Coordinates of C-alpha atoms in Angstrom, one line a residue:
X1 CA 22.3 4.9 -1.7
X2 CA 24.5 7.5 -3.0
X3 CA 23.2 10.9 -2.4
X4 CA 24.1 11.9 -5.8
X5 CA 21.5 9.7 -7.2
X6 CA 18.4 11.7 -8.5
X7 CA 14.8 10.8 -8.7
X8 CA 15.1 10.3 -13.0
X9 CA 18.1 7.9 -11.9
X10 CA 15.7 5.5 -9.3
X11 CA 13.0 5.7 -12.3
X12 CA 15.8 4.5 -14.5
X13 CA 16.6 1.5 -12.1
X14 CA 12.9 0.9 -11.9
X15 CA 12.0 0.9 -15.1
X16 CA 15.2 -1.1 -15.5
X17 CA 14.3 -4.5 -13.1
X18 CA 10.2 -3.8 -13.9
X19 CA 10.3 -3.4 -18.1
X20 CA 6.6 -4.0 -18.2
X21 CA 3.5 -1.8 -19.1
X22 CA 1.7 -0.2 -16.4
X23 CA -1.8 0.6 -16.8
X24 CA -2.9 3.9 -16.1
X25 CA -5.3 3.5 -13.0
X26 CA -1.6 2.2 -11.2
X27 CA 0.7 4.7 -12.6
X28 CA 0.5 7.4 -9.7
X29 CA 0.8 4.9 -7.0
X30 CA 4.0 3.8 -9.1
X31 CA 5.1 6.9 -9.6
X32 CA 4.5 8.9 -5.8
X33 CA 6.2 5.0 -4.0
X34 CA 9.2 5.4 -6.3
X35 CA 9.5 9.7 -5.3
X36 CA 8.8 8.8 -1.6
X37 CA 11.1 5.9 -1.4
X38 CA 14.0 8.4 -2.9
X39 CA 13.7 10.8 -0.9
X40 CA 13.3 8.5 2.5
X41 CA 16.8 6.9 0.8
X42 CA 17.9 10.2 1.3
X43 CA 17.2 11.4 4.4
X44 CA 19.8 10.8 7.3
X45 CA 17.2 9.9 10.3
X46 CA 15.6 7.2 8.5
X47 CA 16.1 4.2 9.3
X48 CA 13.6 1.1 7.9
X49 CA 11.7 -0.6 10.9
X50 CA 8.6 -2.6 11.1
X51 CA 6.0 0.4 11.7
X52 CA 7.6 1.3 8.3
X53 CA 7.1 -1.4 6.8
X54 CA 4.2 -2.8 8.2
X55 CA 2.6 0.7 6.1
X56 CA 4.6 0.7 2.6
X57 CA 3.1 -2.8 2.2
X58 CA -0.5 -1.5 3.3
X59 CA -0.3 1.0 1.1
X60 CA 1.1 -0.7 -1.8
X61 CA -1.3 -3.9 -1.2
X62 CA -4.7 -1.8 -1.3
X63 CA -3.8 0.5 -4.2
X64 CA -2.3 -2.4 -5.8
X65 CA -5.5 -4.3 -5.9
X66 CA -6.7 -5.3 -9.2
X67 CA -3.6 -5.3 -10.9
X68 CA -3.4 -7.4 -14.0
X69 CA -1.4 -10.2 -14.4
X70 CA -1.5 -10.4 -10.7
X71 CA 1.6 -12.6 -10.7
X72 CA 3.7 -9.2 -11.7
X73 CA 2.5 -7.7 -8.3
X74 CA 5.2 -8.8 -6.2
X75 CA 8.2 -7.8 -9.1
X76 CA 6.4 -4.4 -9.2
X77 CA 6.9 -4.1 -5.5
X78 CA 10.6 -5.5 -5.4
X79 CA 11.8 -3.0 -8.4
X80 CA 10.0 0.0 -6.9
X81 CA 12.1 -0.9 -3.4
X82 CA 15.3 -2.0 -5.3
X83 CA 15.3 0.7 -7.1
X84 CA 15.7 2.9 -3.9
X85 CA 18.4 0.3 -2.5
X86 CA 16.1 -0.8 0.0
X87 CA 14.9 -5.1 -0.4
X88 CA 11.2 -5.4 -0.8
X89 CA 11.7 -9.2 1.0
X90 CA 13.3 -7.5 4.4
X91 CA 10.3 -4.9 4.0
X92 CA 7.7 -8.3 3.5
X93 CA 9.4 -9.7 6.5
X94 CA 9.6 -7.5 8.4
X95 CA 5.8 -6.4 8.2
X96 CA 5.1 -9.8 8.9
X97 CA 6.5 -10.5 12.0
X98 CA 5.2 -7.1 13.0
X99 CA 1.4 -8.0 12.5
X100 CA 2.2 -11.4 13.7
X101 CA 3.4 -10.3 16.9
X102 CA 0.0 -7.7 17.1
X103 CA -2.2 -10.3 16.2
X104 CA -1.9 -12.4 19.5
X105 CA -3.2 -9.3 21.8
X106 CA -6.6 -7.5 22.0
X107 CA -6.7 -4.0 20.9
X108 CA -6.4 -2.6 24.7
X109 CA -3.2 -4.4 24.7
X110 CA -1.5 -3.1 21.5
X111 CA -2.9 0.4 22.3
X112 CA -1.5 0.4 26.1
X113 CA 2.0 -0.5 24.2
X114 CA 1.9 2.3 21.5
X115 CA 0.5 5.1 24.3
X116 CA 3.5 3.8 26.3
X117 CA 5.9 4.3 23.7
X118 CA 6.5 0.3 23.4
X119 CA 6.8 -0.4 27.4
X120 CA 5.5 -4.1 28.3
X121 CA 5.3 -4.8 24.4
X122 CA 7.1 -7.7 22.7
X123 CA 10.7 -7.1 21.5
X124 CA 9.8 -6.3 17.7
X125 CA 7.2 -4.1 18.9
X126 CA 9.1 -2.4 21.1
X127 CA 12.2 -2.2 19.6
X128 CA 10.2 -0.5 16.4
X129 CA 8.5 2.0 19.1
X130 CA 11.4 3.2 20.8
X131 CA 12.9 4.1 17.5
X132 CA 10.0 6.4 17.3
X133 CA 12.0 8.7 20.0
X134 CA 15.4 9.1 18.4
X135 CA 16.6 12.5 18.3
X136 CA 16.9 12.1 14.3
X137 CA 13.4 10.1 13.6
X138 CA 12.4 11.0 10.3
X139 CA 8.6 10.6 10.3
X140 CA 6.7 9.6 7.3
X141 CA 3.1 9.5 6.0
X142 CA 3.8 5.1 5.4
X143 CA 4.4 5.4 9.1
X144 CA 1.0 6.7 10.1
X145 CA -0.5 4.1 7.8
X146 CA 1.4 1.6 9.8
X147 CA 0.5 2.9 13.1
X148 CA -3.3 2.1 11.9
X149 CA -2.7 -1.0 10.1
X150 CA -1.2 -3.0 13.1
X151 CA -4.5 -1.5 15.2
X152 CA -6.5 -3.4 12.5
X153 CA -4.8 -6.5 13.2
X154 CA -5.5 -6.8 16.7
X155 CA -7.6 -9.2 18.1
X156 CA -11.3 -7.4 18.4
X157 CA -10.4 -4.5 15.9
X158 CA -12.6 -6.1 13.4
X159 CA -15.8 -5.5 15.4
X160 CA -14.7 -1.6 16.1
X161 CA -16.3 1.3 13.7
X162 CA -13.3 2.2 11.4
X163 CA -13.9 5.8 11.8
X164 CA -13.1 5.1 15.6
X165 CA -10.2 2.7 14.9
X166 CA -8.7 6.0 12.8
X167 CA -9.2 8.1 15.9
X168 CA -7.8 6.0 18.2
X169 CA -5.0 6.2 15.9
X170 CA -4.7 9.9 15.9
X171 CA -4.3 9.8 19.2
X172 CA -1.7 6.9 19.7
X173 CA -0.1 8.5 17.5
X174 CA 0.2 11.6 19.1
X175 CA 0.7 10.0 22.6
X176 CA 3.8 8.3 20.8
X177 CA 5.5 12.0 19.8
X178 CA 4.6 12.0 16.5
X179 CA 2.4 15.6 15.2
X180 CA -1.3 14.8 15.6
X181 CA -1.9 17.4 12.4
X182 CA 0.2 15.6 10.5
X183 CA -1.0 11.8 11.0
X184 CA -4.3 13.3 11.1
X185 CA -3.8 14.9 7.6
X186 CA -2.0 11.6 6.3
X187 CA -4.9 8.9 7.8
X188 CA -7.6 10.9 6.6
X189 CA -6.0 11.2 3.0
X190 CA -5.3 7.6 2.8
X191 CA -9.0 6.8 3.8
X192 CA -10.1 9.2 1.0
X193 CA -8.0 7.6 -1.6
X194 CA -8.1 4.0 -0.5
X195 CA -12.4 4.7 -1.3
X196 CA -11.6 6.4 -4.7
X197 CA -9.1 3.6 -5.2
X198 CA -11.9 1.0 -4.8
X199 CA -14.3 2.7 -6.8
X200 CA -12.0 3.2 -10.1
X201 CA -11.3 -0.8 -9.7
X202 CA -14.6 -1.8 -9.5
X203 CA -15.3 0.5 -12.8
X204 CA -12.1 -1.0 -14.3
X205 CA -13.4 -4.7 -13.4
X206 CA -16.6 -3.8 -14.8
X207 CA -15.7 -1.9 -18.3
X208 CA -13.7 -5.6 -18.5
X209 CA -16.2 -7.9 -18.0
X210 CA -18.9 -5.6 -20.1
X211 CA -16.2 -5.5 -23.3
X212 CA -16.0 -9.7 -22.5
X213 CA -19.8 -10.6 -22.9
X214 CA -19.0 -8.3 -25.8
X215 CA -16.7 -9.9 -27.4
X216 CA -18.3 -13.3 -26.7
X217 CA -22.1 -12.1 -28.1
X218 CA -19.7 -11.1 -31.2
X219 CA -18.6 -14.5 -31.5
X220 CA -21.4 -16.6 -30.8
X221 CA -22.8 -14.1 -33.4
X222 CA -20.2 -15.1 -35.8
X223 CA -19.9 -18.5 -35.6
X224 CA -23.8 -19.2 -35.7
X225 CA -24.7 -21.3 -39.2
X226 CA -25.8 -19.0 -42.1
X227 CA -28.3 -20.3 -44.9
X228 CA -27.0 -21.3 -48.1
X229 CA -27.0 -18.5 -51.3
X230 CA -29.6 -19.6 -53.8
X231 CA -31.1 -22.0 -51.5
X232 CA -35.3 -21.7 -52.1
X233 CA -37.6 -22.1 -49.0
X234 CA -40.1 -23.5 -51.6

């Protein structure tokens, strides 16, 4: 993208390819993916890969959760991408084959490779790894997040505490060059919100259904045979 472009330009593209209302609970996430996607556009040493991708779609996915109409999730996605000149499909793909390729090894495996910087790992995996130790890496909070999520899809990660699985990260992560403080900082943030997240859904969910069985009593109500005016009981 042209560095010229501002952040009230990307929000213009955005609102541009995605001209639907966004409920409230989903406007931050909106609004913090479209900021961070501009500035990563921006910066010189970034350069897309699957560990990247592998967390903008994590994060998008979980906070995403709930939307209504569900169908418009995947536009939302594309437009917040697009309008960053990135393609939300490469991103999709490219997260795929990334958890694919995880998902055939056990967790000792996939954490051997990312402690080795990517040594003995499949190509994606490595290739994605080594880029981790370019001079000009531009590290990224969505990179920590996909440094935890492809742990997760290991075989036997399931079965490990989560709090463990985090810490295990922190220190892959830090084994791989990147600042412990900071992925530390980023994991434990995401954790945080992902619970909030959850919790305003389920409210959301239930203030739905509540207004619903509302609405329904109201018409039942409504619809139920009054007695005739001036009819005697006599």
């Amino acid at each position: 993208m042209s560095a010229s472009l501002t952040v009230a330009d990307s929000k213009r593209a955005f609102h541009t390819a995605f001209p639907f209302v966004i409920a409230p609970l989903y406007r931050r996430l909106v609004d913090e993916l479209l900021v961070e996607l501009h500035l990563l556009s921006h910066q010189k040493g970034f350069a897309p890969d699957g560990l990247f991708a592998v967390g903008l779609t994590q994060v998008f996915d979980s906070f995403s959760k709930g939307y209504r109409p569900d169908g418009q999730r995947e536009p939302l996605f594309a437009a917040l991408c697009s309008a960053n000149g990135f393609d939300g499909a490469s991103f999709r793909q490219m997260a795929t084959e990334a958890t694919q390729q995880v998902g055939h090894h056990s967790l000792e495996e996939v954490k051997g490779w990312l402690s080795n910087r990517g040594e003995g790992a499949p190509a994606p995996i490595s290739g994605l790894l080594q880029g981790v130790q370019r001079s000009d890496f531009h590290y990224s909070r969505l990179v920590a997040v996909g440094l935890l999520s492809l742990l997760q899809q290991a075989k036997g990660a399931d079965a490990m505490d989560p709090q463990a699985l985090r810490a295990a990260a922190h220190d892959i992560g830090e084994a791989m060059g990147l600042m412990k403080e900071r992925v530390d900082k980023d994991l434990s943030l995401y954790a945080t919100n992902i619970e909030k997240m959850s919790q305003a859904v389920e409210l959301m969910e239930e203030t739905i259904a509540a207004e619903r069985r509302r609405r329904e009593r109201a018409e039942a109500e409504g619809s139920s045979p009054a007695e005739p005016e001036g009819v005697s009981a006599d």
